[in-house]
CSV table of C-alpha atoms in Angstrom, one decimal:
chain,number,residue,atom,x,y,z
R,1,UNK,CA,-30.6,-18.7,17.5
R,2,UNK,CA,-30.2,-17.2,14.1
R,3,UNK,CA,-27.2,-18.3,12.0
R,4,UNK,CA,-25.1,-15.4,10.8
R,5,UNK,CA,-22.9,-15.6,7.7
R,6,UNK,CA,-19.3,-16.4,8.4
R,7,UNK,CA,-16.3,-15.2,6.4
R,8,UNK,CA,-12.6,-15.9,6.7
R,9,UNK,CA,-10.3,-12.9,6.0
R,10,UNK,CA,-6.5,-13.2,5.5
R,11,UNK,CA,-4.1,-10.5,6.6
R,12,UNK,CA,-0.4,-9.8,6.9
R,13,UNK,CA,1.0,-8.4,10.2
R,14,UNK,CA,1.4,-4.8,9.0
R,15,UNK,CA,0.1,-1.6,10.4
R,16,UNK,CA,-2.2,-1.2,7.3
R,17,UNK,CA,-4.2,-4.2,8.4
R,18,UNK,CA,-5.5,-2.0,11.2
R,19,UNK,CA,-8.9,-1.4,9.7
R,20,UNK,CA,-9.6,-5.1,9.3
R,21,UNK,CA,-8.4,-6.0,12.8
R,22,UNK,CA,-10.3,-3.0,14.4
R,23,UNK,CA,-13.5,-3.9,12.5
R,24,UNK,CA,-13.5,-7.2,14.4
R,25,UNK,CA,-12.0,-6.1,17.7
R,26,UNK,CA,-14.3,-3.0,18.1
R,27,UNK,CA,-17.5,-4.9,17.1
R,28,UNK,CA,-18.2,-3.2,13.7
R,29,UNK,CA,-18.4,-6.5,11.9
R,30,UNK,CA,-20.7,-8.1,14.5
R,31,UNK,CA,-22.9,-5.0,14.2
R,32,UNK,CA,-23.6,-6.1,10.6
R,33,UNK,CA,-24.5,-9.6,11.8
R,34,UNK,CA,-21.4,-11.1,10.2
R,35,UNK,CA,-19.0,-13.5,11.9
R,36,UNK,CA,-15.5,-12.9,10.7
R,37,UNK,CA,-12.5,-15.1,11.3
R,38,UNK,CA,-9.1,-13.4,10.7
R,39,UNK,CA,-6.2,-15.6,9.7
R,40,UNK,CA,-2.7,-14.2,9.9
R,41,UNK,CA,-0.4,-15.0,7.0
R,42,UNK,CA,3.4,-14.5,6.6
R,43,UNK,CA,3.6,-13.7,2.9
R,44,UNK,CA,1.6,-12.1,0.1
R,45,UNK,CA,2.1,-15.2,-2.0
R,46,UNK,CA,0.1,-17.1,0.7
R,47,UNK,CA,-2.6,-14.5,0.6
R,48,UNK,CA,-2.8,-14.7,-3.2
R,49,UNK,CA,-2.9,-18.5,-3.2
R,50,UNK,CA,-5.3,-19.0,-0.3
R,51,UNK,CA,-7.9,-16.6,-1.8
R,52,UNK,CA,-7.4,-18.4,-5.2
R,53,UNK,CA,-8.2,-21.8,-3.7
R,54,UNK,CA,-11.1,-20.6,-1.6
R,55,UNK,CA,-9.6,-20.6,1.9
R,56,UNK,CA,-10.3,-16.9,2.2
R,57,UNK,CA,-13.4,-15.1,1.2
R,58,UNK,CA,-11.7,-11.7,1.5
R,59,UNK,CA,-8.2,-10.5,2.3
R,60,UNK,CA,-6.1,-7.5,3.2
R,61,UNK,CA,-4.4,-7.2,-0.1
R,62,UNK,CA,-1.7,-5.4,-2.1
R,63,UNK,CA,-3.4,-2.7,-4.2
R,64,UNK,CA,-2.0,-4.0,-7.5
R,65,UNK,CA,-2.7,-7.7,-6.7
R,66,UNK,CA,-6.4,-7.8,-8.0
R,67,UNK,CA,-5.1,-6.1,-11.3
R,68,UNK,CA,-2.3,-8.6,-11.8
R,69,UNK,CA,-4.6,-11.5,-11.1
R,70,UNK,CA,-7.2,-10.3,-13.5
R,71,UNK,CA,-4.5,-9.8,-16.2
R,72,UNK,CA,-3.4,-13.4,-15.6
R,73,UNK,CA,0.1,-12.4,-14.4
R,74,UNK,CA,0.0,-14.5,-11.2
R,75,UNK,CA,0.0,-18.3,-10.6
R,76,UNK,CA,-3.5,-19.5,-9.9
R,77,UNK,CA,-5.0,-16.3,-11.2
R,78,UNK,CA,-8.7,-15.9,-10.4
R,79,UNK,CA,-10.9,-12.9,-11.1
R,80,UNK,CA,-10.6,-10.5,-8.1
R,81,UNK,CA,-12.1,-7.2,-7.3
R,82,UNK,CA,-11.2,-4.4,-4.9
R,83,UNK,CA,-14.4,-2.7,-3.7
R,84,UNK,CA,-12.6,-0.7,-1.0
R,85,UNK,CA,-9.2,0.7,-0.1
R,86,UNK,CA,-7.7,0.2,3.4
R,87,UNK,CA,-5.7,3.5,3.7
R,88,UNK,CA,-3.1,5.7,2.0
R,89,UNK,CA,0.6,5.7,2.4
R,90,UNK,CA,2.4,3.9,5.3
R,91,UNK,CA,5.5,2.6,3.5
R,92,UNK,CA,9.2,3.7,3.8
R,93,UNK,CA,12.6,2.9,2.3
R,94,UNK,CA,15.1,1.7,4.8
R,95,UNK,CA,18.8,1.1,4.1
R,96,UNK,CA,21.5,-0.6,6.1
R,97,UNK,CA,23.8,1.4,8.3
R,98,UNK,CA,26.7,0.8,5.9
R,99,UNK,CA,24.8,1.9,2.9
R,100,UNK,CA,23.5,5.0,4.8
R,101,UNK,CA,27.0,5.9,5.8
R,102,UNK,CA,28.0,5.8,2.1
R,103,UNK,CA,25.0,7.9,1.1
R,104,UNK,CA,25.8,10.4,3.8
R,105,UNK,CA,29.2,10.8,2.2
R,106,UNK,CA,27.5,11.6,-1.1
R,107,UNK,CA,25.2,14.3,0.4
R,108,UNK,CA,22.3,12.4,1.9
R,109,UNK,CA,21.2,14.5,4.8
R,110,UNK,CA,18.7,12.0,6.2
R,111,UNK,CA,15.7,14.4,6.0
R,112,UNK,CA,13.6,11.9,3.9
R,113,UNK,CA,13.8,14.1,0.8
R,114,UNK,CA,13.5,11.5,-2.1
R,115,UNK,CA,15.5,13.6,-4.6
R,116,UNK,CA,18.5,14.2,-2.2
R,117,UNK,CA,18.5,10.5,-1.1
R,118,UNK,CA,18.2,9.3,-4.6
R,119,UNK,CA,21.0,11.5,-5.9
R,120,UNK,CA,23.3,10.2,-3.1
R,121,UNK,CA,22.4,6.6,-3.8
R,122,UNK,CA,23.2,7.2,-7.5
R,123,UNK,CA,26.7,8.4,-6.6
R,124,UNK,CA,27.3,5.5,-4.3
R,125,UNK,CA,26.3,3.1,-7.1
R,126,UNK,CA,28.6,4.8,-9.6
R,127,UNK,CA,31.6,4.6,-7.2
R,128,UNK,CA,30.9,0.9,-6.6
R,129,UNK,CA,30.8,0.3,-10.3
R,130,UNK,CA,34.1,2.0,-10.7
R,131,UNK,CA,35.6,-0.6,-8.4
R,132,UNK,CA,33.8,-3.5,-10.1
R,133,UNK,CA,31.5,-4.1,-7.1
R,134,UNK,CA,27.9,-5.0,-7.5
R,135,UNK,CA,25.1,-2.5,-6.9
R,136,UNK,CA,23.1,-2.7,-3.7
R,137,UNK,CA,20.4,-5.3,-3.3
R,138,UNK,CA,16.9,-4.0,-2.2
R,139,UNK,CA,13.9,-6.1,-1.2
R,140,UNK,CA,10.3,-5.5,-1.8
R,141,UNK,CA,7.4,-7.6,-0.6
R,142,UNK,CA,5.9,-8.9,-3.9
R,143,UNK,CA,6.5,-8.3,-7.6
R,144,UNK,CA,3.0,-6.8,-7.9
R,145,UNK,CA,3.1,-4.4,-5.0
R,146,UNK,CA,3.0,-0.7,-4.4
R,147,UNK,CA,6.4,-1.2,-2.8
R,148,UNK,CA,8.0,-2.5,-6.0
R,149,UNK,CA,6.4,0.2,-8.1
R,150,UNK,CA,7.1,3.2,-5.8
R,151,UNK,CA,10.7,2.0,-5.3
R,152,UNK,CA,11.2,1.7,-9.0
R,153,UNK,CA,9.5,5.0,-9.6
R,154,UNK,CA,11.8,6.7,-7.1
R,155,UNK,CA,15.0,5.1,-8.4
R,156,UNK,CA,14.2,5.8,-12.1
R,157,UNK,CA,13.3,9.4,-11.4
R,158,UNK,CA,16.7,9.8,-9.7
R,159,UNK,CA,18.6,8.3,-12.7
R,160,UNK,CA,19.0,4.8,-11.3
R,161,UNK,CA,18.0,1.8,-13.5
R,162,UNK,CA,16.1,-0.6,-11.2
R,163,UNK,CA,16.9,-3.5,-13.5
R,164,UNK,CA,20.6,-2.7,-14.1
R,165,UNK,CA,22.0,-0.6,-11.2
R,166,UNK,CA,20.4,-2.5,-8.3
R,167,UNK,CA,19.0,-5.9,-7.6
R,168,UNK,CA,15.5,-6.2,-6.3
R,169,UNK,CA,14.6,-9.3,-4.4
R,170,UNK,CA,11.3,-10.5,-2.9
R,171,UNK,CA,11.2,-10.9,0.9
R,172,UNK,CA,8.0,-11.3,3.1
R,173,UNK,CA,7.4,-8.2,5.3
R,174,UNK,CA,8.1,-9.9,8.7
R,175,UNK,CA,11.5,-11.1,7.5
R,176,UNK,CA,12.8,-7.8,6.2
R,177,UNK,CA,14.7,-6.7,9.3
R,178,UNK,CA,16.2,-10.2,9.6
R,179,UNK,CA,17.3,-10.1,6.0
R,180,UNK,CA,19.1,-6.8,6.7
R,181,UNK,CA,20.7,-7.9,9.9
R,182,UNK,CA,22.0,-11.0,8.1
R,183,UNK,CA,23.5,-8.9,5.4
R,184,UNK,CA,21.3,-10.5,2.7
R,185,UNK,CA,19.9,-7.1,1.6
R,186,UNK,CA,21.2,-3.5,1.7
R,187,UNK,CA,17.8,-1.9,1.8
R,188,UNK,CA,14.1,-2.5,1.5
R,189,UNK,CA,10.8,-0.9,0.9
R,190,UNK,CA,8.1,-2.2,3.2
R,191,UNK,CA,5.1,-1.1,5.3
R,192,UNK,CA,5.2,-0.3,9.0
R,193,UNK,CA,6.3,-1.4,11.5
R,194,UNK,CA,9.1,-3.1,9.7
R,195,UNK,CA,11.1,0.1,9.0
R,196,UNK,CA,10.8,1.3,12.6
R,197,UNK,CA,11.9,-2.1,13.8
R,198,UNK,CA,15.1,-1.9,11.8
R,199,UNK,CA,15.9,1.5,13.2
R,200,UNK,CA,15.0,0.3,16.8
R,201,UNK,CA,17.4,-2.6,16.4
R,202,UNK,CA,20.1,-0.3,15.2
R,203,UNK,CA,20.6,-2.0,11.9
R,204,UNK,CA,19.1,0.5,9.5
R,205,UNK,CA,18.0,4.0,8.6
R,206,UNK,CA,14.9,5.3,6.9
R,207,UNK,CA,15.9,7.4,4.0
R,208,UNK,CA,12.6,8.3,2.4
R,209,UNK,CA,8.9,7.4,2.6
R,210,UNK,CA,6.0,6.8,0.3
R,211,UNK,CA,4.3,10.0,1.5
R,212,UNK,CA,7.3,12.0,0.1
R,213,UNK,CA,7.5,10.0,-3.1
R,214,UNK,CA,3.8,10.2,-3.9
R,215,UNK,CA,1.7,11.9,-1.2
R,216,UNK,CA,-1.6,10.3,-0.2
R,217,UNK,CA,-1.1,7.4,-2.6
R,218,UNK,CA,-2.8,4.0,-2.6
R,219,UNK,CA,-1.4,1.0,-0.7
R,220,UNK,CA,-3.7,-1.8,0.4
R,221,UNK,CA,-7.2,-2.8,-0.6
R,222,UNK,CA,-9.8,-5.3,0.5
R,223,UNK,CA,-9.6,-8.0,-2.1
R,224,UNK,CA,-12.4,-10.5,-2.8
R,225,UNK,CA,-13.0,-13.0,-5.6
R,226,UNK,CA,-15.5,-11.7,-8.2
R,227,UNK,CA,-17.6,-14.8,-7.8
R,228,UNK,CA,-17.9,-14.6,-4.1
R,229,UNK,CA,-18.8,-10.9,-4.4
R,230,UNK,CA,-21.5,-11.7,-6.9
R,231,UNK,CA,-22.9,-14.6,-4.9
R,232,UNK,CA,-22.8,-12.8,-1.5
R,233,UNK,CA,-23.5,-9.1,-2.2
R,234,UNK,CA,-25.4,-8.4,1.0
R,235,UNK,CA,-22.6,-9.9,3.1
R,236,UNK,CA,-20.0,-8.0,1.2
R,237,UNK,CA,-21.9,-4.7,1.6
R,238,UNK,CA,-22.2,-5.3,5.3
R,239,UNK,CA,-18.5,-6.0,5.5
R,240,UNK,CA,-17.7,-2.7,3.7
R,241,UNK,CA,-19.8,-0.7,6.1
R,242,UNK,CA,-18.0,-2.4,9.0
R,243,UNK,CA,-14.6,-1.6,7.5
R,244,UNK,CA,-15.6,2.0,6.8
R,245,UNK,CA,-16.7,2.6,10.4
R,246,UNK,CA,-13.5,0.9,11.6
R,247,UNK,CA,-11.5,3.2,9.4
R,248,UNK,CA,-13.3,6.2,10.8
R,249,UNK,CA,-12.5,5.0,14.4
R,250,UNK,CA,-8.8,4.2,13.5
R,251,UNK,CA,-8.4,7.6,11.9
R,252,UNK,CA,-9.2,9.6,15.0
R,253,UNK,CA,-5.9,10.8,16.7
R,254,UNK,CA,-7.4,10.2,20.2
R,255,UNK,CA,-7.7,6.5,19.4
R,256,UNK,CA,-4.1,6.0,18.3
R,257,UNK,CA,-2.9,4.6,21.7
R,258,UNK,CA,-5.8,2.2,22.0
R,259,UNK,CA,-5.3,1.1,18.4
R,260,UNK,CA,-1.6,0.5,19.0
R,261,UNK,CA,-2.5,-1.6,22.1
R,262,UNK,CA,-5.0,-3.7,20.1
R,263,UNK,CA,-2.6,-4.3,17.2
R,264,UNK,CA,0.3,-5.2,19.5
R,265,UNK,CA,-1.4,-8.5,20.6
R,266,UNK,CA,0.5,-11.6,19.6
R,267,UNK,CA,-2.4,-12.8,17.4
R,268,UNK,CA,-2.3,-9.6,15.4
R,269,UNK,CA,1.0,-7.9,14.8
R,270,UNK,CA,2.9,-9.2,17.9
R,271,UNK,CA,4.9,-6.0,18.0
R,272,UNK,CA,5.4,-3.6,21.0
R,273,UNK,CA,3.0,-0.7,21.1
R,274,UNK,CA,5.9,1.8,21.2
R,275,UNK,CA,7.0,0.6,17.8
R,276,UNK,CA,3.5,1.1,16.3
R,277,UNK,CA,2.7,4.6,17.6
R,278,UNK,CA,5.2,6.6,15.5
R,279,UNK,CA,3.5,5.7,12.2
R,280,UNK,CA,0.1,6.1,13.7
R,281,UNK,CA,1.0,9.7,14.8
R,282,UNK,CA,3.0,10.7,11.7
R,283,UNK,CA,6.1,11.0,13.9
R,284,UNK,CA,8.8,8.7,12.4
R,285,UNK,CA,12.0,7.8,14.2
R,286,UNK,CA,14.2,7.5,11.2
R,287,UNK,CA,17.5,7.0,12.9
R,288,UNK,CA,19.3,7.2,16.3
R,289,UNK,CA,17.8,10.1,18.2
R,290,UNK,CA,16.2,11.5,15.0
R,291,UNK,CA,12.5,11.9,14.8
R,292,UNK,CA,10.8,13.6,11.7
R,293,UNK,CA,7.2,14.7,11.4
R,294,UNK,CA,5.8,13.4,8.1
R,295,UNK,CA,2.4,14.9,7.1
R,296,UNK,CA,0.1,12.2,5.8
R,297,UNK,CA,2.5,9.4,6.4
R,298,UNK,CA,-0.4,7.0,7.0
R,299,UNK,CA,-4.0,8.1,6.3
R,300,UNK,CA,-6.6,5.7,7.5
R,301,UNK,CA,-9.9,7.6,6.9
R,302,UNK,CA,-9.5,11.2,5.8
R,303,UNK,CA,-9.1,12.2,2.2
R,304,UNK,CA,-11.4,9.5,0.9
R,305,UNK,CA,-8.7,7.0,2.0
R,306,UNK,CA,-11.2,4.1,1.6
R,307,UNK,CA,-12.5,5.0,-1.9
R,308,UNK,CA,-11.3,2.6,-4.6
R,309,UNK,CA,-10.3,5.2,-7.2
R,310,UNK,CA,-10.0,3.6,-10.7
R,311,UNK,CA,-7.3,6.2,-11.4
R,312,UNK,CA,-5.2,4.4,-8.8
R,313,UNK,CA,-5.8,1.1,-10.6
R,314,UNK,CA,-4.7,2.7,-13.9
R,315,UNK,CA,-1.5,4.2,-12.4
R,316,UNK,CA,-0.5,0.7,-11.2
R,317,UNK,CA,-1.3,-0.6,-14.6
R,318,UNK,CA,0.9,2.1,-16.2
R,319,UNK,CA,3.8,0.8,-14.1
R,320,UNK,CA,3.1,-2.8,-15.0
R,321,UNK,CA,3.5,-1.7,-18.6
R,322,UNK,CA,6.5,0.4,-17.9
R,323,UNK,CA,8.4,-2.4,-16.3
R,324,UNK,CA,7.4,-5.1,-18.8
R,325,UNK,CA,4.9,-7.0,-16.6
R,326,UNK,CA,2.2,-6.8,-19.3
R,327,UNK,CA,1.5,-5.3,-22.7
R,328,UNK,CA,-0.5,-2.1,-23.2
R,329,UNK,CA,-3.8,-2.6,-24.9
R,330,UNK,CA,-7.3,-1.2,-24.7
R,331,UNK,CA,-8.4,-4.6,-23.4
R,332,UNK,CA,-5.9,-4.6,-20.6
R,333,UNK,CA,-6.8,-1.0,-19.7
R,334,UNK,CA,-10.4,-2.1,-19.2
R,335,UNK,CA,-9.4,-5.1,-17.1
R,336,UNK,CA,-7.2,-2.9,-14.8
R,337,UNK,CA,-9.8,-0.1,-14.4
R,338,UNK,CA,-12.6,-2.5,-13.7
R,339,UNK,CA,-10.6,-4.4,-11.0
R,340,UNK,CA,-11.6,-1.5,-8.7
R,341,UNK,CA,-15.3,-1.3,-8.0
R,342,UNK,CA,-16.4,2.1,-6.7
R,343,UNK,CA,-20.0,1.2,-7.7
R,344,UNK,CA,-20.1,-1.5,-5.0
R,345,UNK,CA,-18.5,0.9,-2.5
R,346,UNK,CA,-21.1,3.5,-3.1
R,347,UNK,CA,-24.0,1.1,-2.9
R,348,UNK,CA,-22.8,-0.4,0.4
R,349,UNK,CA,-22.1,3.0,2.1
R,350,UNK,CA,-25.2,4.9,1.1
R,351,UNK,CA,-27.0,3.9,4.3
R,352,UNK,CA,-24.2,5.5,6.4
R,353,UNK,CA,-24.6,8.9,4.6
R,354,UNK,CA,-20.9,8.9,4.1
R,355,UNK,CA,-19.4,11.5,1.7
R,356,UNK,CA,-19.0,9.6,-1.6
R,357,UNK,CA,-17.0,11.1,-4.4
R,358,UNK,CA,-19.0,11.7,-7.6
R,359,UNK,CA,-16.2,10.6,-9.9
R,360,UNK,CA,-14.5,7.2,-10.3
R,361,UNK,CA,-11.2,8.7,-11.6
R,362,UNK,CA,-9.2,11.8,-10.8
R,363,UNK,CA,-6.0,13.4,-12.0
R,364,UNK,CA,-3.2,12.2,-9.7
R,365,UNK,CA,-0.6,14.7,-8.5
R,366,UNK,CA,-2.5,17.8,-9.4
R,367,UNK,CA,-3.4,19.0,-5.9
R,368,UNK,CA,-0.8,21.1,-4.1
R,369,UNK,CA,-3.0,21.7,-1.1
R,370,UNK,CA,-5.9,20.1,0.7
R,371,UNK,CA,-9.0,20.8,-1.5
R,372,UNK,CA,-12.7,20.4,-0.9
R,373,UNK,CA,-14.3,18.4,-3.7
R,374,UNK,CA,-17.8,17.5,-4.8
R,375,UNK,CA,-19.4,14.6,-3.0
R,376,UNK,CA,-22.8,13.1,-2.0
R,377,UNK,CA,-22.4,14.8,1.4
R,378,UNK,CA,-20.3,17.7,2.6
R,379,UNK,CA,-16.9,17.3,4.2
R,380,UNK,CA,-14.8,15.5,1.6
R,381,UNK,CA,-11.3,16.9,1.2
R,382,UNK,CA,-8.6,15.5,-1.1
R,383,UNK,CA,-4.9,16.1,-1.4
R,384,UNK,CA,-2.3,17.3,-1.5
R,385,UNK,CA,-1.3,14.4,-3.7
R,386,UNK,CA,1.9,15.4,-5.5
R,387,UNK,CA,4.7,13.2,-7.0
R,388,UNK,CA,8.1,14.2,-5.8
R,389,UNK,CA,9.3,14.8,-9.4
R,390,UNK,CA,6.4,17.1,-10.2
R,391,UNK,CA,4.8,14.7,-12.7
R,392,UNK,CA,1.0,14.4,-13.1
R,393,UNK,CA,-0.9,11.3,-14.0
R,394,UNK,CA,-4.1,12.1,-16.0
R,395,UNK,CA,-6.0,8.8,-16.6
R,396,UNK,CA,-7.6,10.4,-19.7
R,397,UNK,CA,-4.1,10.7,-21.1
R,398,UNK,CA,-3.0,7.2,-20.2
R,399,UNK,CA,-1.5,6.4,-23.6
R,400,UNK,CA,0.7,9.6,-23.6
R,401,UNK,CA,1.8,8.9,-20.0
R,402,UNK,CA,2.9,5.4,-20.8
R,403,UNK,CA,4.7,6.6,-23.9
R,404,UNK,CA,6.5,9.3,-22.0
R,405,UNK,CA,7.9,7.1,-19.4
R,406,UNK,CA,11.5,6.1,-19.9
R,407,UNK,CA,13.1,3.5,-17.7
R,408,UNK,CA,15.6,6.0,-16.3
R,409,UNK,CA,15.7,9.7,-16.2
R,410,UNK,CA,19.3,10.1,-17.3
């Protein structure tokens, strides 16, 4: 019997690990003659450390994590690459019932509008300050996460200083609801299903979502060490084809119920199917008896959701500079850009005749409607992709974008 290559892939119990899990469960990985072992982890720090010491050959990974590792910002930093994305969107901001009640008193209607919710939160913070009370404490899943940067972006655009007006703590995703129930945090930004779980348990309310802050924006990637990628290119390309086909399957609405059933198993997310379906169908239950349809809440395949845009990498880099995580230099720009590898993605997917974007970068926030774009095969549509504050990120104008960013839009 022929020996097939074996790989170990780490993942966190989140809805956006769906593509990785489905690739194994539906046989797409075995179709490529690869044996994959999935290992569930509880924190992103564990994912970071276990890929650094060689326990994992690949991992479901926070999109900024390969960039921060390549910039030497993390302990045990090793060169990483992201040859594929694992979807767009999927996060939300949830606050405690007490904080939501206070925000309601300041005009928050609960319709997920980031501007309205942010304005209400700013008023609540101002009133607390007037009494000498501390600002609210929010949690995110990791310092170098889309959650941290989108929360900071939202707060700053609403006139709230993320470093002065609120406290931002780090809490692993599976512990978020417990942290809120125990009163340790007043709110958090995390992927699904951990927002829906807070609502279901009656302890919190979703006040805005990533898809309303920056529509169709990057979230997780497949992360691998650069050395492993160089030494095992045929295996990596087979894995990318398997993940692409899994994403294609996951993205079909008619498969949502089966996907929820698969993910609910204790060895994967260990969460009831009914708590997974809302995000898979863009129908979020944001509070008691309140359901809101959110277009593009979580995109698994359409709109080039798997393509590792280098403009996404540079936007995360711009936020690392903005919040003092690294210095801005031409050298660091190149490191950030080259952390994402569309060249490997194209090479791997060419045999599938998948529609491949012709460019590596695009202007982010410029599309107000779904727009057909040039690709290797017909059928590629991007957008809409707007930021809620109307700003646009042009990677060719990176210096100006970074210079224009102030910490808080007072």
